Amino acid sequence: MPAAPVHFMRVLAYRPPKERVILFLDSGFASFGLAAYSFRLKKFVCLDGISTKAENKKRHIYVSDDNARRCKEIAAWLRTITGLFDCCAVFAELPSGGARGAKPLAAMSMATAITACVCELLDLPLFSVSPTECKRVVGNGSISKEATQRFVLKRHGDLQTRKSICLSQHPLLEHIADAMVILNVVEKNYRDLAHQLYGLKLLH
């Protein structure tokens, strides 16, 4: 008589509900920053980034194939992060053009395309914020990257003491800080929209 199959349903029966978050993205092809914020907990619950590099030119590989690999790496990373939470919307600072040269413009286009396609496939509403909006909440239009980092570290000082998120030591701090600043843009310019998307009562 064959042995009865082993069921693991008891082990998997209880799964804590995923935390509802809004994602803030600093979209880029070489470096990409992400910040997930819970309005219920009133704090960031995930800060992360990814960096992709072109393949060594000594190897025989087409640029188009290499770019496709890098796009897949970023898309897979985004899919993994979104799977950890109950994501209800994405606010992203998308590359706005203005680069000099075909290569930087192509990189900007691919970063925008990756963000838009992943959000569409995951059925996530995507909203774009401009670099100017981000700079205005920090200071003025000529604000430096270092000033942005000081702004988020000061505003979210608890991140320095949370072992799960050691922000100041992250190699992609610059891009994560840019993603975090989008929260301030949203709270200033799109507050009602964000709360509607999150499912909270409007705060007036």
PDB file of C-alpha atoms in Angstrom:
ATOM      1  CA  MET A   1       0.000   0.000   0.000  1.00  0.00           C
ATOM      2  CA  PRO A   2       1.591   3.324  -1.061  1.00  0.00           C
ATOM      3  CA  ALA A   3       2.544   5.792   1.612  1.00  0.00           C
ATOM      4  CA  ALA A   4       0.191   8.700   2.065  1.00  0.00           C
ATOM      5  CA  PRO A   5       1.495  12.015   0.736  1.00  0.00           C
ATOM      6  CA  VAL A   6       2.911  14.387   3.302  1.00  0.00           C
ATOM      7  CA  HIS A   7       1.004  17.642   3.569  1.00  0.00           C
ATOM      8  CA  PHE A   8       2.607  20.824   4.795  1.00  0.00           C
ATOM      9  CA  MET A   9      -0.615  22.821   4.969  1.00  0.00           C
ATOM     10  CA  ARG A  10      -0.331  23.349   8.724  1.00  0.00           C
ATOM     11  CA  VAL A  11       3.028  24.966   8.313  1.00  0.00           C
ATOM     12  CA  LEU A  12       1.791  27.227   5.540  1.00  0.00           C
ATOM     13  CA  ALA A  13      -1.718  27.792   6.881  1.00  0.00           C
ATOM     14  CA  TYR A  14      -0.896  31.099   8.551  1.00  0.00           C
ATOM     15  CA  ARG A  15       0.829  33.787   6.597  1.00  0.00           C
ATOM     16  CA  PRO A  16       0.871  37.264   8.073  1.00  0.00           C
ATOM     17  CA  PRO A  17      -0.762  39.820   5.781  1.00  0.00           C
ATOM     18  CA  LYS A  18       1.579  41.839   3.634  1.00  0.00           C
ATOM     19  CA  GLU A  19       2.117  45.426   4.669  1.00  0.00           C
ATOM     20  CA  ARG A  20       0.410  47.880   2.329  1.00  0.00           C
ATOM     21  CA  VAL A  21       2.904  50.320   0.871  1.00  0.00           C
ATOM     22  CA  ILE A  22       3.395  52.950  -1.776  1.00  0.00           C
ATOM     23  CA  LEU A  23       6.632  52.625  -3.706  1.00  0.00           C
ATOM     24  CA  PHE A  24       8.846  55.593  -4.504  1.00  0.00           C
ATOM     25  CA  LEU A  25      11.366  55.059  -7.281  1.00  0.00           C
ATOM     26  CA  ASP A  26      14.385  56.936  -8.546  1.00  0.00           C
ATOM     27  CA  SER A  27      14.487  55.248 -11.937  1.00  0.00           C
ATOM     28  CA  GLY A  28      17.836  54.821 -13.637  1.00  0.00           C
ATOM     29  CA  PHE A  29      19.584  52.324 -15.868  1.00  0.00           C
ATOM     30  CA  ALA A  30      22.998  52.231 -14.205  1.00  0.00           C
ATOM     31  CA  SER A  31      21.627  52.789 -10.684  1.00  0.00           C
ATOM     32  CA  PHE A  32      18.052  52.537  -9.439  1.00  0.00           C
ATOM     33  CA  GLY A  33      16.758  53.560  -5.998  1.00  0.00           C
ATOM     34  CA  LEU A  34      13.623  52.344  -4.203  1.00  0.00           C
ATOM     35  CA  ALA A  35      11.787  53.274  -1.010  1.00  0.00           C
ATOM     36  CA  ALA A  36       8.628  51.547   0.252  1.00  0.00           C
ATOM     37  CA  TYR A  37       6.536  53.571   2.708  1.00  0.00           C
ATOM     38  CA  SER A  38       3.705  52.422   4.971  1.00  0.00           C
ATOM     39  CA  PHE A  39       1.235  55.174   5.837  1.00  0.00           C
ATOM     40  CA  ARG A  40      -0.214  52.882   8.514  1.00  0.00           C
ATOM     41  CA  LEU A  41       3.120  52.546  10.293  1.00  0.00           C
ATOM     42  CA  LYS A  42       4.230  56.028   9.227  1.00  0.00           C
ATOM     43  CA  LYS A  43       7.676  54.847   8.261  1.00  0.00           C
ATOM     44  CA  PHE A  44       9.735  53.350   5.474  1.00  0.00           C
ATOM     45  CA  VAL A  45       9.679  49.568   5.569  1.00  0.00           C
ATOM     46  CA  CYS A  46      12.105  48.894   2.730  1.00  0.00           C
ATOM     47  CA  LEU A  47      15.001  50.811   1.222  1.00  0.00           C
ATOM     48  CA  ASP A  48      16.953  49.221  -1.566  1.00  0.00           C
ATOM     49  CA  GLY A  49      18.723  49.819  -4.841  1.00  0.00           C
ATOM     50  CA  ILE A  50      20.244  48.000  -7.767  1.00  0.00           C
ATOM     51  CA  SER A  51      23.203  48.787  -9.958  1.00  0.00           C
ATOM     52  CA  THR A  52      23.829  47.294 -13.392  1.00  0.00           C
ATOM     53  CA  LYS A  53      26.995  47.461 -15.436  1.00  0.00           C
ATOM     54  CA  ALA A  54      27.786  46.900 -19.077  1.00  0.00           C
ATOM     55  CA  GLU A  55      29.508  43.642 -19.902  1.00  0.00           C
ATOM     56  CA  ASN A  56      33.279  43.655 -20.297  1.00  0.00           C
ATOM     57  CA  LYS A  57      34.018  44.792 -23.843  1.00  0.00           C
ATOM     58  CA  LYS A  58      36.637  42.096 -24.256  1.00  0.00           C
ATOM     59  CA  ARG A  59      33.883  39.543 -24.571  1.00  0.00           C
ATOM     60  CA  HIS A  60      32.058  39.207 -27.885  1.00  0.00           C
ATOM     61  CA  ILE A  61      28.543  40.317 -27.055  1.00  0.00           C
ATOM     62  CA  TYR A  62      26.114  42.625 -28.785  1.00  0.00           C
ATOM     63  CA  VAL A  63      25.206  45.844 -26.994  1.00  0.00           C
ATOM     64  CA  SER A  64      21.504  45.103 -27.536  1.00  0.00           C
ATOM     65  CA  ASP A  65      21.861  41.715 -25.840  1.00  0.00           C
ATOM     66  CA  ASP A  66      23.744  43.267 -22.945  1.00  0.00           C
ATOM     67  CA  ASN A  67      21.124  45.979 -22.529  1.00  0.00           C
ATOM     68  CA  ALA A  68      18.405  43.327 -22.548  1.00  0.00           C
ATOM     69  CA  ARG A  69      20.220  41.494 -19.736  1.00  0.00           C
ATOM     70  CA  ARG A  70      20.420  44.654 -17.654  1.00  0.00           C
ATOM     71  CA  CYS A  71      16.729  45.415 -18.252  1.00  0.00           C
ATOM     72  CA  LYS A  72      15.817  41.911 -17.090  1.00  0.00           C
ATOM     73  CA  GLU A  73      17.920  42.291 -13.936  1.00  0.00           C
ATOM     74  CA  ILE A  74      16.169  45.534 -12.973  1.00  0.00           C
ATOM     75  CA  ALA A  75      12.704  44.192 -13.823  1.00  0.00           C
ATOM     76  CA  ALA A  76      13.276  40.990 -11.832  1.00  0.00           C
ATOM     77  CA  TRP A  77      14.494  43.009  -8.839  1.00  0.00           C
ATOM     78  CA  LEU A  78      11.424  45.247  -8.958  1.00  0.00           C
ATOM     79  CA  ARG A  79       9.146  42.225  -9.205  1.00  0.00           C
ATOM     80  CA  THR A  80      10.828  40.650  -6.179  1.00  0.00           C
ATOM     81  CA  ILE A  81      10.460  43.787  -4.043  1.00  0.00           C
ATOM     82  CA  THR A  82       6.819  44.314  -4.998  1.00  0.00           C
ATOM     83  CA  GLY A  83       6.087  40.697  -4.116  1.00  0.00           C
ATOM     84  CA  LEU A  84       7.124  41.326  -0.519  1.00  0.00           C
ATOM     85  CA  PHE A  85       4.393  43.898   0.065  1.00  0.00           C
ATOM     86  CA  ASP A  86       0.843  44.837  -0.814  1.00  0.00           C
ATOM     87  CA  CYS A  87       1.821  47.614  -3.199  1.00  0.00           C
ATOM     88  CA  CYS A  88      -1.002  49.967  -4.124  1.00  0.00           C
ATOM     89  CA  ALA A  89       0.773  52.622  -6.222  1.00  0.00           C
ATOM     90  CA  VAL A  90       4.110  53.823  -7.533  1.00  0.00           C
ATOM     91  CA  PHE A  91       5.423  57.379  -7.640  1.00  0.00           C
ATOM     92  CA  ALA A  92       8.602  57.671  -9.670  1.00  0.00           C
ATOM     93  CA  GLU A  93      11.087  60.302 -10.671  1.00  0.00           C
ATOM     94  CA  LEU A  94      11.561  59.255 -14.270  1.00  0.00           C
ATOM     95  CA  PRO A  95      14.505  60.402 -16.392  1.00  0.00           C
ATOM     96  CA  SER A  96      13.392  63.640 -18.009  1.00  0.00           C
ATOM     97  CA  GLY A  97      15.783  63.868 -20.922  1.00  0.00           C
ATOM     98  CA  GLY A  98      18.294  66.617 -21.489  1.00  0.00           C
ATOM     99  CA  ALA A  99      21.252  64.236 -21.701  1.00  0.00           C
ATOM    100  CA  ARG A 100      23.901  64.952 -24.268  1.00  0.00           C
ATOM    101  CA  GLY A 101      24.564  62.002 -26.497  1.00  0.00           C
ATOM    102  CA  ALA A 102      22.713  58.981 -27.797  1.00  0.00           C
ATOM    103  CA  LYS A 103      23.980  56.576 -25.128  1.00  0.00           C
ATOM    104  CA  PRO A 104      22.685  58.518 -22.086  1.00  0.00           C
ATOM    105  CA  LEU A 105      19.380  59.164 -23.854  1.00  0.00           C
ATOM    106  CA  ALA A 106      19.016  55.446 -24.588  1.00  0.00           C
ATOM    107  CA  ALA A 107      19.715  54.623 -20.933  1.00  0.00           C
ATOM    108  CA  MET A 108      17.063  57.126 -19.811  1.00  0.00           C
ATOM    109  CA  SER A 109      14.533  55.668 -22.216  1.00  0.00           C
ATOM    110  CA  MET A 110      15.185  52.113 -21.027  1.00  0.00           C
ATOM    111  CA  ALA A 111      14.854  53.104 -17.354  1.00  0.00           C
ATOM    112  CA  THR A 112      11.506  54.763 -18.069  1.00  0.00           C
ATOM    113  CA  ALA A 113      10.328  51.798 -20.139  1.00  0.00           C
ATOM    114  CA  ILE A 114      11.273  49.275 -17.441  1.00  0.00           C
ATOM    115  CA  THR A 115       9.391  51.221 -14.772  1.00  0.00           C
ATOM    116  CA  ALA A 116       6.298  51.658 -16.931  1.00  0.00           C
ATOM    117  CA  CYS A 117       6.209  48.051 -18.144  1.00  0.00           C
ATOM    118  CA  VAL A 118       6.692  46.487 -14.700  1.00  0.00           C
ATOM    119  CA  CYS A 119       3.932  48.677 -13.247  1.00  0.00           C
ATOM    120  CA  GLU A 120       1.607  47.775 -16.117  1.00  0.00           C
ATOM    121  CA  LEU A 121       2.264  44.047 -15.797  1.00  0.00           C
ATOM    122  CA  LEU A 122       1.724  44.171 -12.029  1.00  0.00           C
ATOM    123  CA  ASP A 123      -1.373  46.368 -12.396  1.00  0.00           C
ATOM    124  CA  LEU A 124       0.152  49.166 -10.320  1.00  0.00           C
ATOM    125  CA  PRO A 125      -0.872  52.787 -10.976  1.00  0.00           C
ATOM    126  CA  LEU A 126       2.197  54.817 -11.908  1.00  0.00           C
ATOM    127  CA  PHE A 127       2.573  58.545 -11.300  1.00  0.00           C
ATOM    128  CA  SER A 128       5.525  60.643 -12.351  1.00  0.00           C
ATOM    129  CA  VAL A 129       7.118  63.446 -10.352  1.00  0.00           C
ATOM    130  CA  SER A 130       9.630  65.849 -11.814  1.00  0.00           C
ATOM    131  CA  PRO A 131      13.214  66.433 -10.630  1.00  0.00           C
ATOM    132  CA  THR A 132      12.254  70.069 -10.031  1.00  0.00           C
ATOM    133  CA  GLU A 133       9.503  69.058  -7.586  1.00  0.00           C
ATOM    134  CA  CYS A 134      11.982  66.905  -5.685  1.00  0.00           C
ATOM    135  CA  LYS A 135      14.549  69.669  -5.467  1.00  0.00           C
ATOM    136  CA  ARG A 136      12.001  72.197  -4.235  1.00  0.00           C
ATOM    137  CA  VAL A 137      11.070  70.170  -1.163  1.00  0.00           C
ATOM    138  CA  VAL A 138      14.743  69.991  -0.189  1.00  0.00           C
ATOM    139  CA  GLY A 139      15.804  73.522  -0.978  1.00  0.00           C
ATOM    140  CA  ASN A 140      16.186  75.223  -4.297  1.00  0.00           C
ATOM    141  CA  GLY A 141      16.714  74.169  -7.903  1.00  0.00           C
ATOM    142  CA  SER A 142      20.477  73.844  -7.569  1.00  0.00           C
ATOM    143  CA  ILE A 143      20.436  71.583  -4.506  1.00  0.00           C
ATOM    144  CA  SER A 144      23.278  69.059  -4.379  1.00  0.00           C
ATOM    145  CA  LYS A 145      23.076  65.293  -3.976  1.00  0.00           C
ATOM    146  CA  GLU A 146      24.830  65.624  -0.620  1.00  0.00           C
ATOM    147  CA  ALA A 147      22.207  68.088   0.592  1.00  0.00           C
ATOM    148  CA  THR A 148      19.460  65.659  -0.410  1.00  0.00           C
ATOM    149  CA  GLN A 149      21.151  62.883   1.572  1.00  0.00           C
ATOM    150  CA  ARG A 150      21.497  65.101   4.642  1.00  0.00           C
ATOM    151  CA  PHE A 151      17.830  66.049   4.290  1.00  0.00           C
ATOM    152  CA  VAL A 152      16.547  62.452   4.385  1.00  0.00           C
ATOM    153  CA  LEU A 153      18.999  61.322   7.070  1.00  0.00           C
ATOM    154  CA  LYS A 154      17.898  64.191   9.300  1.00  0.00           C
ATOM    155  CA  ARG A 155      14.208  63.714   8.568  1.00  0.00           C
ATOM    156  CA  HIS A 156      14.337  59.953   9.069  1.00  0.00           C
ATOM    157  CA  GLY A 157      16.961  59.641  11.767  1.00  0.00           C
ATOM    158  CA  ASP A 158      15.415  56.444  13.109  1.00  0.00           C
ATOM    159  CA  LEU A 159      16.866  54.642  10.100  1.00  0.00           C
ATOM    160  CA  GLN A 160      20.321  54.967  11.596  1.00  0.00           C
ATOM    161  CA  THR A 161      19.368  52.875  14.607  1.00  0.00           C
ATOM    162  CA  ARG A 162      17.292  50.232  12.826  1.00  0.00           C
ATOM    163  CA  LYS A 163      19.548  47.292  12.123  1.00  0.00           C
ATOM    164  CA  SER A 164      17.368  46.136   9.237  1.00  0.00           C
ATOM    165  CA  ILE A 165      17.952  49.406   7.382  1.00  0.00           C
ATOM    166  CA  CYS A 166      21.361  51.014   7.768  1.00  0.00           C
ATOM    167  CA  LEU A 167      20.850  53.804   5.264  1.00  0.00           C
ATOM    168  CA  SER A 168      24.069  55.772   5.642  1.00  0.00           C
ATOM    169  CA  GLN A 169      26.138  52.670   4.829  1.00  0.00           C
ATOM    170  CA  HIS A 170      24.247  51.682   1.684  1.00  0.00           C
ATOM    171  CA  PRO A 171      26.397  51.880  -1.489  1.00  0.00           C
ATOM    172  CA  LEU A 172      23.449  53.350  -3.420  1.00  0.00           C
ATOM    173  CA  LEU A 173      22.560  55.962  -0.794  1.00  0.00           C
ATOM    174  CA  GLU A 174      22.418  58.727  -3.389  1.00  0.00           C
ATOM    175  CA  HIS A 175      19.656  57.041  -5.374  1.00  0.00           C
ATOM    176  CA  ILE A 176      17.757  55.723  -2.354  1.00  0.00           C
ATOM    177  CA  ALA A 177      17.748  59.237  -0.889  1.00  0.00           C
ATOM    178  CA  ASP A 178      16.306  60.578  -4.152  1.00  0.00           C
ATOM    179  CA  ALA A 179      13.550  57.959  -3.932  1.00  0.00           C
ATOM    180  CA  MET A 180      12.801  58.871  -0.308  1.00  0.00           C
ATOM    181  CA  VAL A 181      12.439  62.556  -1.151  1.00  0.00           C
ATOM    182  CA  ILE A 182       9.501  61.685  -3.422  1.00  0.00           C
ATOM    183  CA  LEU A 183       7.475  60.969  -0.261  1.00  0.00           C
ATOM    184  CA  ASN A 184       7.838  64.626   0.676  1.00  0.00           C
ATOM    185  CA  VAL A 185       6.760  65.671  -2.822  1.00  0.00           C
ATOM    186  CA  VAL A 186       3.689  63.445  -2.558  1.00  0.00           C
ATOM    187  CA  GLU A 187       2.775  64.724   0.917  1.00  0.00           C
ATOM    188  CA  LYS A 188       3.065  68.287  -0.349  1.00  0.00           C
ATOM    189  CA  ASN A 189       1.480  68.064  -3.809  1.00  0.00           C
ATOM    190  CA  TYR A 190      -0.461  64.779  -4.036  1.00  0.00           C
ATOM    191  CA  ARG A 191      -1.529  64.078  -0.464  1.00  0.00           C
ATOM    192  CA  ASP A 192      -5.207  63.336  -1.109  1.00  0.00           C
ATOM    193  CA  LEU A 193      -4.406  61.129  -4.093  1.00  0.00           C
ATOM    194  CA  ALA A 194      -1.862  59.100  -2.111  1.00  0.00           C
ATOM    195  CA  HIS A 195      -4.271  58.557   0.769  1.00  0.00           C
ATOM    196  CA  GLN A 196      -7.054  57.543  -1.599  1.00  0.00           C
ATOM    197  CA  LEU A 197      -4.752  55.019  -3.218  1.00  0.00           C
ATOM    198  CA  TYR A 198      -3.626  53.747   0.162  1.00  0.00           C
ATOM    199  CA  GLY A 199      -7.187  53.359   1.329  1.00  0.00           C
ATOM    200  CA  LEU A 200      -7.106  55.760   4.250  1.00  0.00           C
ATOM    201  CA  LYS A 201      -9.593  58.477   5.127  1.00  0.00           C
ATOM    202  CA  LEU A 202      -8.531  61.837   3.804  1.00  0.00           C
ATOM    203  CA  LEU A 203      -6.660  63.911   6.350  1.00  0.00           C
ATOM    204  CA  HIS A 204      -7.597  67.563   6.221  1.00  0.00           C
TER     205      HIS A 204
END
